[in-house]
Amino acid sequence: MSPPLSPPTDPGSGTGQALYRRARHRIPGGAQLLGKRPEQYLPGGWPAYYRRAVGCTVWDLDDRAYLDFTSNGIGTCLLGYADPAVNAAVTDCIARGNMCTLNSPAEVELADRLCEIHPWAEQVRYARSGGEAMAIAVRLARSATGRGTVAFCGYHGWSDWYLAANLGESDALSGHLLPGLDPGGVPRALRGSALPFRYNQIAELEQLVAAHGSELAAIVMEPMRHDAPRDGFLAQVRALADQCGAVLIFDEITAGWRSNFGGIHLTLGTVPDVAVFAKALSNGFPMAAIIGRQSVMESAQLSFISSTYWTEAIGPTAALATLERMAAIDVSRHIHGIGSQVLSGWKAVGERTGVPLKISGIPALCILGFNAGDQSRTLMTYFTQEMLARGFLAAAAFYPTAAHQPETALRYLEAAEQVFGQMRQHLDRGTLAAALHGPVAQSGFARLT
C-alpha cells in the first residue's frame, strides 16, 4: 500500500472535484447513486472519483492513497476491493464470452448453492441490482396472492411500490433510513398501497394486519440491520404473515453474508418465504438473487419478469467465486473481529476526549454519530474533513471487509483520536463551524441546485 500523499491546500482544487463539477451539469444529481454524492460526505472536498481500488486502499484521480473506512463500495466489497480470486474467475469468464444466445451453466450452479446454504428455499431468480431485485420480489408476492398492498419496514430502494408510501404522507418514510425521499413520477393511483411499520414495534404491524390483512400481498423488511430483534419480534411477524396469508420477504441486501455465511435470518431463527440478496453476494460485480419457496417463486410464470442482461455470465460467476472465498477464509468471523475493535475503539476514544458520541450498529455494520444536537452534522463533516487530511475515507458508516486488518483499524483509531481531540477544543471555544473548509454535509435525500 502506498503511503497517503498530502491533500491539496484547497480541498476543492483536486481533479476529482473538478470532474464532479462537470458531472453535475451532465448527470442529474451529479452521480448515479445517492450514497456516492460528495455532498453526503464533504461538499467541495470529497475526492469524488477513483483511479484504482485494491484491498481497502483507494487512489483518487491525483494518485493520493486513502484507507477506506466507509461502507467500502456501498457495502458491496466484503472481501475487499479487487479480490484476486474473484477477479480471476471473472477474467476467465470474459475470455470465454460473457454473453451468448444460450444460457450460462453458472446460473444453475449458483441456484443450487444458494438453496444448499438456505435449505428452506427451493427456487431462485436473478437480477443485477438490489432495487430491481426487491421490485421482482414484490411482483412475485402480488402475483402469488392476487393482492396489491404491501406492509414494509426499513429501506428497500427506488421502485414505485416503495416510494408509493410517500404519496399519502410526505413523512411516511421517515425513520426508514433515508428521509425526504420524493415520490415524483410515482402514479398517484398507488397511494395507500405501501404501508410502513417500525422495526421492533409489533403493535404497528398488528394494526396494519387488522385493518388490511385481506389486502396484504407481502410483509417486506430487513430481518436485522443495526438493531437486534426484541421480544420475539421476527417470530411474531412470521405468525402475522401466516395469519393473513401475506408473503414474508426478507431484504438481505445489506445484512446478508456479513455476520454469518448466508442470510442473517439463518442465525435469527425465522424463515421467510422469499429472501433477496445483492451487494456482498458478488464482491462488486453486478448480481442479485431472489430465493424462495416454490409456491411463491412459480408465480413468476403468471407474470412477465424478464430482462436480457439478467442472463450474462459475469454476475453468477463472480457470486460463485465470492461464496467460495468467503467460506474458505471464514470472512464473517474476521469482520466481527474488526468491527468489534472499531466499535470499542470509538467508545474508548470518545470517553478519553469527551466528544459526545452516539455509537450504534453491529460489528458487521458499524455506525458512528454525534450526540450534540444541531451541531451533530457539523461534527461529522469536520470528522470526514480531518480524517481525509490524514489519509482516511471516513464517515458515519463503517462496513469492515476481509482486507481490513487489526493494525489498519488501529491506525484509523489513532487518527480518529487526534481528530476528536481537535473537535473537543473547537466545541469548547465555539469555533467548530469556522474550522470547516466548506458547507456542512447533506443528510438524506436533497436536490442539487
Short mmCIF file of C-alpha atoms in Angstrom, two decimals:
data_model
loop_
_atom_site.label_atom_id
_atom_site.label_comp_id
_atom_site.label_asym_id
_atom_site.label_seq_id
_atom_site.Cartn_x
_atom_site.Cartn_y
_atom_site.Cartn_z
CA MET A 1 0.00 0.00 0.00
CA SER A 2 1.39 3.40 -1.00
CA PRO A 3 1.51 5.98 1.82
CA PRO A 4 -1.10 8.74 1.54
CA LEU A 5 0.11 11.90 -0.15
CA SER A 6 -0.57 15.33 1.30
CA PRO A 7 -4.03 16.66 0.45
CA PRO A 8 -4.28 19.85 -1.63
CA THR A 9 -4.26 23.13 0.25
CA ASP A 10 -7.58 23.98 -1.39
CA PRO A 11 -9.80 20.90 -0.92
CA GLY A 12 -11.87 21.88 -3.95
CA SER A 13 -8.86 22.01 -6.29
CA GLY A 14 -8.45 18.26 -6.82
CA THR A 15 -9.04 16.61 -10.19
CA GLY A 16 -11.98 14.62 -8.78
CA GLN A 17 -13.83 17.70 -7.60
CA ALA A 18 -13.23 19.41 -10.95
CA LEU A 19 -14.69 16.41 -12.75
CA TYR A 20 -17.65 16.35 -10.37
CA ARG A 21 -18.44 19.99 -11.09
CA ARG A 22 -18.59 18.98 -14.76
CA ALA A 23 -20.69 15.90 -13.96
CA ARG A 24 -23.33 17.98 -12.20
CA HIS A 25 -24.11 19.68 -15.50
CA ARG A 26 -24.28 16.40 -17.43
CA ILE A 27 -25.71 13.89 -14.92
CA PRO A 28 -28.87 14.69 -12.91
CA GLY A 29 -27.84 14.68 -9.27
CA GLY A 30 -24.17 14.51 -10.25
CA ALA A 31 -23.84 10.74 -9.65
CA GLN A 32 -25.83 7.58 -10.30
CA LEU A 33 -26.20 6.75 -6.59
CA LEU A 34 -27.30 8.97 -3.73
CA GLY A 35 -24.71 7.34 -1.48
CA LYS A 36 -21.88 8.42 -3.81
CA ARG A 37 -22.71 12.12 -3.97
CA PRO A 38 -19.75 14.04 -2.47
CA GLU A 39 -22.26 16.34 -0.74
CA GLN A 40 -23.14 13.41 1.51
CA TYR A 41 -19.58 13.42 2.89
CA LEU A 42 -17.60 16.63 2.39
CA PRO A 43 -19.06 19.22 0.00
CA GLY A 44 -16.31 20.68 -2.16
CA GLY A 45 -13.60 18.45 -0.69
CA TRP A 46 -14.50 14.77 -1.14
CA PRO A 47 -12.28 13.15 -3.83
CA ALA A 48 -15.42 12.06 -5.76
CA TYR A 49 -13.70 9.67 -8.23
CA TYR A 50 -11.18 6.86 -8.01
CA ARG A 51 -8.44 5.67 -10.34
CA ARG A 52 -7.75 2.37 -8.57
CA ALA A 53 -9.07 0.41 -5.58
CA VAL A 54 -7.33 -2.65 -4.09
CA GLY A 55 -7.96 -4.28 -0.72
CA CYS A 56 -9.09 -1.36 1.46
CA THR A 57 -6.97 1.28 -0.29
CA VAL A 58 -8.37 3.76 -2.79
CA TRP A 59 -6.36 6.04 -5.08
CA ASP A 60 -8.07 9.19 -6.33
CA LEU A 61 -7.52 10.84 -9.72
CA ASP A 62 -4.50 12.67 -8.32
CA ASP A 63 -2.98 9.35 -7.14
CA ARG A 64 -3.50 10.15 -3.47
CA ALA A 65 -3.98 6.96 -1.47
CA TYR A 66 -6.66 6.64 1.20
CA LEU A 67 -7.61 3.81 3.53
CA ASP A 68 -11.34 3.27 3.12
CA PHE A 69 -13.19 3.25 6.45
CA THR A 70 -16.61 3.98 4.97
CA SER A 71 -19.06 1.45 3.52
CA ASN A 72 -16.43 0.09 1.11
CA GLY A 73 -18.19 0.26 -2.22
CA ILE A 74 -21.60 0.92 -0.57
CA GLY A 75 -21.39 -2.47 1.12
CA THR A 76 -20.52 -4.49 -1.98
CA CYS A 77 -16.88 -5.49 -1.48
CA LEU A 78 -16.96 -7.77 1.55
CA LEU A 79 -13.68 -9.40 0.51
CA GLY A 80 -12.06 -6.04 -0.20
CA TYR A 81 -11.60 -4.28 -3.50
CA ALA A 82 -10.33 -6.28 -6.49
CA ASP A 83 -10.14 -9.64 -4.70
CA PRO A 84 -7.68 -11.72 -6.76
CA ALA A 85 -9.71 -14.96 -6.69
CA VAL A 86 -12.94 -13.30 -7.77
CA ASN A 87 -11.17 -11.22 -10.41
CA ALA A 88 -9.51 -14.34 -11.82
CA ALA A 89 -12.85 -16.12 -12.16
CA VAL A 90 -14.37 -13.09 -13.88
CA THR A 91 -11.39 -12.65 -16.20
CA ASP A 92 -11.71 -16.27 -17.30
CA CYS A 93 -15.44 -15.76 -17.86
CA ILE A 94 -14.75 -12.73 -20.05
CA ALA A 95 -12.21 -14.70 -22.09
CA ARG A 96 -14.79 -17.44 -22.71
CA GLY A 97 -17.51 -14.95 -23.61
CA ASN A 98 -19.80 -13.20 -21.14
CA MET A 99 -22.95 -13.24 -23.28
CA CYS A 100 -24.45 -15.83 -25.60
CA THR A 101 -27.67 -16.95 -27.25
CA LEU A 102 -27.51 -19.95 -24.89
CA ASN A 103 -27.66 -19.82 -21.09
CA SER A 104 -24.68 -19.85 -18.74
CA PRO A 105 -24.45 -23.02 -16.63
CA ALA A 106 -23.16 -20.84 -13.77
CA GLU A 107 -26.70 -19.66 -13.06
CA VAL A 108 -27.84 -23.22 -12.31
CA GLU A 109 -24.77 -23.91 -10.18
CA LEU A 110 -25.37 -20.71 -8.21
CA ALA A 111 -29.05 -21.52 -7.71
CA ASP A 112 -28.12 -24.93 -6.29
CA ARG A 113 -25.53 -23.36 -3.99
CA LEU A 114 -27.89 -20.73 -2.64
CA CYS A 115 -30.54 -23.32 -1.88
CA GLU A 116 -27.95 -25.55 -0.16
CA ILE A 117 -26.99 -22.64 2.10
CA HIS A 118 -30.69 -21.82 2.72
CA PRO A 119 -32.41 -25.25 2.87
CA TRP A 120 -35.90 -23.72 3.17
CA ALA A 121 -35.55 -22.17 -0.32
CA GLU A 122 -36.45 -24.17 -3.42
CA GLN A 123 -36.12 -21.84 -6.40
CA VAL A 124 -34.09 -18.81 -7.49
CA ARG A 125 -34.44 -15.88 -9.87
CA TYR A 126 -31.77 -13.34 -10.71
CA ALA A 127 -31.37 -9.63 -11.34
CA ARG A 128 -28.33 -7.38 -11.31
CA SER A 129 -29.11 -4.81 -8.61
CA GLY A 130 -30.81 -4.70 -5.24
CA GLY A 131 -33.55 -2.24 -6.14
CA GLU A 132 -34.77 -4.23 -9.12
CA ALA A 133 -34.48 -7.48 -7.16
CA MET A 134 -36.79 -6.06 -4.50
CA ALA A 135 -39.23 -5.00 -7.22
CA ILE A 136 -39.19 -8.59 -8.53
CA ALA A 137 -39.81 -9.98 -5.05
CA VAL A 138 -42.84 -7.73 -4.54
CA ARG A 139 -44.15 -8.60 -8.01
CA LEU A 140 -43.84 -12.30 -7.15
CA ALA A 141 -45.79 -11.78 -3.92
CA ARG A 142 -48.53 -9.85 -5.68
CA SER A 143 -48.72 -12.49 -8.40
CA ALA A 144 -48.84 -15.35 -5.88
CA THR A 145 -51.53 -13.80 -3.69
CA GLY A 146 -53.59 -11.82 -6.18
CA ARG A 147 -53.37 -8.86 -3.79
CA GLY A 148 -51.79 -5.42 -4.16
CA THR A 149 -50.97 -3.87 -0.77
CA VAL A 150 -47.56 -4.16 0.91
CA ALA A 151 -46.64 -3.61 4.56
CA PHE A 152 -42.98 -2.73 4.95
CA CYS A 153 -40.32 -1.82 7.46
CA GLY A 154 -37.00 -0.16 6.57
CA TYR A 155 -35.39 0.96 3.32
CA HIS A 156 -35.89 -1.05 0.13
CA GLY A 157 -34.81 1.03 -2.86
CA TRP A 158 -36.13 3.35 -5.50
CA SER A 159 -39.07 1.46 -7.02
CA ASP A 160 -42.67 2.67 -7.35
CA TRP A 161 -44.01 0.05 -4.94
CA TYR A 162 -41.83 1.51 -2.14
CA LEU A 163 -41.93 5.25 -2.80
CA ALA A 164 -45.72 4.99 -3.05
CA ALA A 165 -45.64 5.26 0.76
CA ASN A 166 -44.90 8.99 0.40
CA LEU A 167 -47.89 9.68 -1.84
CA GLY A 168 -50.18 9.91 1.16
CA GLU A 169 -47.93 11.44 3.80
CA SER A 170 -44.72 13.22 2.91
CA ASP A 171 -43.04 11.80 6.02
CA ALA A 172 -44.27 8.20 5.78
CA LEU A 173 -40.71 7.01 5.08
CA SER A 174 -39.22 8.95 7.99
CA GLY A 175 -37.40 6.56 10.27
CA HIS A 176 -36.72 4.19 7.37
CA LEU A 177 -33.03 5.04 6.82
CA LEU A 178 -33.34 7.81 4.21
CA PRO A 179 -35.54 10.82 4.99
CA GLY A 180 -37.10 13.07 2.38
CA LEU A 181 -37.46 10.59 -0.49
CA ASP A 182 -39.57 12.30 -3.14
CA PRO A 183 -42.22 10.19 -4.96
CA GLY A 184 -42.12 12.34 -8.11
CA GLY A 185 -43.15 10.23 -11.10
CA VAL A 186 -44.87 7.57 -8.97
CA PRO A 187 -48.52 7.24 -10.08
CA ARG A 188 -50.93 8.66 -7.53
CA ALA A 189 -53.11 5.63 -8.10
CA LEU A 190 -50.61 3.73 -5.92
CA ARG A 191 -51.48 5.86 -2.89
CA GLY A 192 -52.23 3.61 0.08
CA SER A 193 -50.56 0.55 -1.46
CA ALA A 194 -47.41 0.72 0.72
CA LEU A 195 -47.95 0.86 4.49
CA PRO A 196 -45.00 1.41 6.87
CA PHE A 197 -44.35 -0.03 10.31
CA ARG A 198 -41.30 0.35 12.52
CA TYR A 199 -38.79 -2.30 13.49
CA ASN A 200 -39.43 -3.95 16.87
CA GLN A 201 -42.85 -2.26 17.03
CA ILE A 202 -45.05 -5.32 16.55
CA ALA A 203 -48.20 -3.44 17.59
CA GLU A 204 -47.90 -1.28 14.47
CA LEU A 205 -47.87 -4.33 12.21
CA GLU A 206 -50.72 -5.90 14.17
CA GLN A 207 -52.79 -2.80 13.46
CA LEU A 208 -51.98 -2.96 9.74
CA VAL A 209 -52.94 -6.64 9.58
CA ALA A 210 -56.17 -5.98 11.47
CA ALA A 211 -57.12 -3.18 9.06
CA HIS A 212 -55.70 -4.51 5.77
CA GLY A 213 -54.90 -8.20 6.27
CA SER A 214 -57.09 -9.44 3.43
CA GLU A 215 -55.38 -6.95 1.07
CA LEU A 216 -51.76 -7.63 2.01
CA ALA A 217 -49.66 -9.31 -0.67
CA ALA A 218 -46.44 -9.07 1.32
CA ILE A 219 -44.73 -8.04 4.51
CA VAL A 220 -41.31 -6.69 3.49
CA MET A 221 -38.50 -6.00 5.94
CA GLU A 222 -34.85 -6.41 6.77
CA PRO A 223 -34.57 -9.18 9.39
CA MET A 224 -31.90 -7.07 11.06
CA ARG A 225 -29.79 -4.05 10.29
CA HIS A 226 -28.37 -2.04 13.19
CA ASP A 227 -30.68 -3.25 15.96
CA ALA A 228 -31.36 -6.81 17.11
CA PRO A 229 -34.96 -8.08 17.20
CA ARG A 230 -36.52 -7.96 20.68
CA ASP A 231 -39.21 -9.96 22.46
CA GLY A 232 -39.73 -12.47 19.66
CA PHE A 233 -40.35 -9.72 17.10
CA LEU A 234 -39.45 -11.74 13.99
CA ALA A 235 -41.42 -14.80 15.12
CA GLN A 236 -44.45 -12.57 15.64
CA VAL A 237 -44.02 -11.06 12.17
CA ARG A 238 -43.88 -14.57 10.74
CA ALA A 239 -47.08 -15.50 12.59
CA LEU A 240 -48.89 -12.40 11.32
CA ALA A 241 -47.86 -13.14 7.74
CA ASP A 242 -49.24 -16.67 8.10
CA GLN A 243 -52.39 -15.37 9.72
CA CYS A 244 -53.30 -13.03 6.86
CA GLY A 245 -51.79 -15.06 4.01
CA ALA A 246 -49.12 -12.48 3.09
CA VAL A 247 -45.72 -13.43 1.65
CA LEU A 248 -42.93 -12.66 4.11
CA ILE A 249 -40.00 -11.11 2.23
CA PHE A 250 -36.63 -10.58 3.95
CA ASP A 251 -34.40 -7.95 2.37
CA GLU A 252 -30.89 -9.31 3.00
CA ILE A 253 -29.20 -6.91 0.60
CA THR A 254 -27.26 -5.12 3.33
CA ALA A 255 -27.16 -7.68 6.16
CA GLY A 256 -26.54 -10.86 4.17
CA TRP A 257 -23.15 -12.65 4.41
CA ARG A 258 -21.63 -10.19 6.90
CA SER A 259 -22.42 -11.76 10.27
CA ASN A 260 -22.66 -15.36 9.05
CA PHE A 261 -22.40 -17.39 5.85
CA GLY A 262 -25.76 -16.70 4.24
CA GLY A 263 -28.70 -14.54 5.20
CA ILE A 264 -28.63 -13.20 8.74
CA HIS A 265 -32.10 -14.73 9.22
CA LEU A 266 -30.34 -18.12 9.50
CA THR A 267 -28.92 -17.06 12.87
CA LEU A 268 -32.08 -15.25 13.98
CA GLY A 269 -34.25 -18.35 13.69
CA THR A 270 -37.08 -17.03 11.50
CA VAL A 271 -37.56 -18.30 7.95
CA PRO A 272 -39.15 -16.07 5.29
CA ASP A 273 -40.99 -17.08 2.12
CA VAL A 274 -38.60 -15.04 -0.03
CA ALA A 275 -35.15 -13.56 0.62
CA VAL A 276 -33.29 -11.07 -1.57
CA PHE A 277 -29.50 -10.77 -1.88
CA ALA A 278 -27.24 -8.33 -3.75
CA LYS A 279 -24.27 -6.15 -2.68
CA ALA A 280 -21.80 -8.53 -0.98
CA LEU A 281 -23.03 -11.57 -2.92
CA SER A 282 -20.55 -10.94 -5.76
CA ASN A 283 -17.89 -8.61 -4.31
CA GLY A 284 -18.51 -5.60 -6.50
CA PHE A 285 -19.74 -7.24 -9.70
CA PRO A 286 -23.43 -6.66 -10.55
CA MET A 287 -25.51 -9.56 -9.22
CA ALA A 288 -28.71 -10.05 -7.25
CA ALA A 289 -30.65 -13.15 -6.30
CA ILE A 290 -34.22 -13.72 -5.19
CA ILE A 291 -34.61 -17.08 -3.44
CA GLY A 292 -37.82 -18.54 -2.12
CA ARG A 293 -40.39 -21.23 -1.68
CA GLN A 294 -41.60 -22.83 -4.88
CA SER A 295 -45.22 -21.87 -4.15
CA VAL A 296 -44.22 -18.19 -4.39
CA MET A 297 -41.42 -18.35 -6.94
CA GLU A 298 -43.51 -20.26 -9.51
CA SER A 299 -45.83 -17.25 -9.65
CA ALA A 300 -43.20 -15.72 -11.93
CA GLN A 301 -44.89 -17.84 -14.60
CA LEU A 302 -48.09 -15.84 -14.06
CA SER A 303 -46.37 -12.51 -14.71
CA PHE A 304 -43.76 -11.18 -17.13
CA ILE A 305 -40.41 -10.87 -15.32
CA SER A 306 -37.58 -10.96 -17.84
CA SER A 307 -34.53 -8.95 -18.89
CA THR A 308 -31.66 -9.66 -21.29
CA TYR A 309 -28.75 -8.77 -19.03
CA TRP A 310 -30.03 -10.93 -16.21
CA THR A 311 -28.59 -13.77 -18.32
CA GLU A 312 -25.00 -12.57 -18.67
CA ALA A 313 -22.38 -14.81 -17.08
CA ILE A 314 -20.13 -12.48 -15.09
CA GLY A 315 -22.67 -11.96 -12.26
CA PRO A 316 -23.21 -15.60 -11.30
CA THR A 317 -19.54 -16.42 -11.94
CA ALA A 318 -18.46 -13.67 -9.56
CA ALA A 319 -21.04 -14.79 -6.99
CA LEU A 320 -19.83 -18.40 -7.05
CA ALA A 321 -16.20 -17.30 -6.63
CA THR A 322 -17.18 -14.91 -3.84
CA LEU A 323 -19.10 -17.59 -1.93
CA GLU A 324 -16.18 -19.99 -2.25
CA ARG A 325 -13.73 -17.39 -0.99
CA MET A 326 -15.98 -16.25 1.89
CA ALA A 327 -16.36 -19.82 3.10
CA ALA A 328 -12.64 -20.58 2.78
CA ILE A 329 -11.46 -17.65 4.90
CA ASP A 330 -14.43 -17.51 7.32
CA VAL A 331 -14.99 -13.88 6.38
CA SER A 332 -17.80 -13.26 8.87
CA ARG A 333 -15.53 -14.18 11.80
CA HIS A 334 -12.83 -11.79 10.58
CA ILE A 335 -15.35 -9.00 10.06
CA HIS A 336 -16.77 -9.50 13.53
CA GLY A 337 -13.29 -9.03 14.98
CA ILE A 338 -12.50 -5.85 13.03
CA GLY A 339 -15.94 -4.35 13.65
CA SER A 340 -15.75 -5.09 17.36
CA GLN A 341 -12.32 -3.44 17.50
CA VAL A 342 -13.65 -0.28 15.86
CA LEU A 343 -16.85 -0.12 17.93
CA SER A 344 -14.95 -0.48 21.22
CA GLY A 345 -12.26 1.88 19.94
CA TRP A 346 -14.79 4.61 19.16
CA LYS A 347 -16.25 4.27 22.65
CA ALA A 348 -12.85 4.46 24.33
CA VAL A 349 -11.68 7.43 22.25
CA GLY A 350 -14.94 9.26 22.90
CA GLU A 351 -14.54 8.76 26.64
CA ARG A 352 -10.92 9.94 26.61
CA THR A 353 -11.61 13.07 24.57
CA GLY A 354 -15.04 13.95 25.95
CA VAL A 355 -16.62 14.15 22.49
CA PRO A 356 -20.33 13.20 22.74
CA LEU A 357 -20.57 10.13 20.52
CA LYS A 358 -23.64 8.15 19.50
CA ILE A 359 -22.45 4.66 18.53
CA SER A 360 -24.80 2.04 17.14
CA GLY A 361 -24.93 -0.99 14.87
CA ILE A 362 -23.40 -4.43 14.98
CA PRO A 363 -19.75 -5.36 14.32
CA ALA A 364 -20.51 -6.03 10.65
CA LEU A 365 -22.33 -2.71 10.22
CA CYS A 366 -20.77 -0.06 12.48
CA ILE A 367 -22.40 3.36 12.79
CA LEU A 368 -20.74 6.45 14.26
CA GLY A 369 -22.73 9.53 15.18
CA PHE A 370 -22.50 12.54 17.45
CA ASN A 371 -24.91 13.43 20.22
CA ALA A 372 -24.57 17.19 20.01
CA GLY A 373 -27.94 18.47 18.86
CA ASP A 374 -27.82 20.83 15.90
CA GLN A 375 -24.02 20.60 15.84
CA SER A 376 -24.01 16.86 15.13
CA ARG A 377 -23.83 17.14 11.33
CA THR A 378 -21.15 19.80 11.62
CA LEU A 379 -19.11 17.44 13.78
CA MET A 380 -19.47 14.62 11.25
CA THR A 381 -18.42 16.91 8.41
CA TYR A 382 -15.39 18.04 10.41
CA PHE A 383 -14.54 14.40 11.19
CA THR A 384 -14.62 13.49 7.49
CA GLN A 385 -12.57 16.57 6.57
CA GLU A 386 -9.81 15.94 9.10
CA MET A 387 -9.65 12.17 8.57
CA LEU A 388 -9.31 12.80 4.82
CA ALA A 389 -6.31 15.03 5.55
CA ARG A 390 -4.79 12.08 7.45
CA GLY A 391 -5.30 9.63 4.58
CA PHE A 392 -8.64 8.04 5.51
CA LEU A 393 -12.00 7.99 3.80
CA ALA A 394 -14.25 8.22 6.85
CA ALA A 395 -17.90 8.96 7.55
CA ALA A 396 -20.78 7.71 9.68
CA ALA A 397 -20.88 4.12 8.39
CA PHE A 398 -18.01 1.65 8.53
CA TYR A 399 -18.55 -1.76 6.95
CA PRO A 400 -15.49 -3.95 7.64
CA THR A 401 -14.05 -6.15 4.91
CA ALA A 402 -11.62 -9.05 4.76
CA ALA A 403 -8.96 -6.56 3.67
CA HIS A 404 -9.12 -4.57 6.91
CA GLN A 405 -6.61 -5.83 9.45
CA PRO A 406 -6.23 -5.09 13.19
CA GLU A 407 -3.23 -2.86 12.53
CA THR A 408 -5.19 -0.96 9.86
CA ALA A 409 -8.04 -0.39 12.29
CA LEU A 410 -5.55 0.73 14.96
CA ARG A 411 -4.13 3.37 12.60
CA TYR A 412 -7.65 4.59 11.92
CA LEU A 413 -8.50 4.82 15.63
CA GLU A 414 -5.26 6.67 16.40
CA ALA A 415 -6.11 9.23 13.71
CA ALA A 416 -9.69 9.45 14.99
CA GLU A 417 -8.43 10.22 18.50
CA GLN A 418 -6.40 13.15 17.15
CA VAL A 419 -9.46 14.47 15.30
CA PHE A 420 -11.76 14.00 18.30
CA GLY A 421 -9.27 15.93 20.44
CA GLN A 422 -9.43 18.83 17.98
CA MET A 423 -13.24 18.60 17.96
CA ARG A 424 -13.31 18.93 21.74
CA GLN A 425 -11.24 22.10 21.54
CA HIS A 426 -13.46 23.61 18.86
CA LEU A 427 -16.58 22.76 20.87
CA ASP A 428 -15.11 24.40 23.96
CA ARG A 429 -14.07 27.52 22.02
CA GLY A 430 -17.17 27.76 19.85
CA THR A 431 -15.04 27.61 16.68
CA LEU A 432 -16.34 24.39 15.11
CA ALA A 433 -18.23 25.94 12.17
CA ALA A 434 -15.29 28.19 11.33
CA ALA A 435 -12.99 25.16 11.17
CA LEU A 436 -14.86 23.69 8.19
CA HIS A 437 -13.36 24.32 4.75
CA GLY A 438 -16.79 24.26 3.12
CA PRO A 439 -20.50 23.64 3.77
CA VAL A 440 -21.90 21.07 6.18
CA ALA A 441 -22.59 17.69 4.58
CA GLN A 442 -26.11 16.91 3.41
CA SER A 443 -28.26 14.39 5.24
CA GLY A 444 -30.61 12.04 3.40
CA PHE A 445 -32.13 12.97 0.06
CA ALA A 446 -31.61 16.54 -1.10
CA ARG A 447 -31.89 18.05 -4.56
CA LEU A 448 -28.80 19.67 -6.06
CA THR A 449 -29.19 23.14 -7.49
#
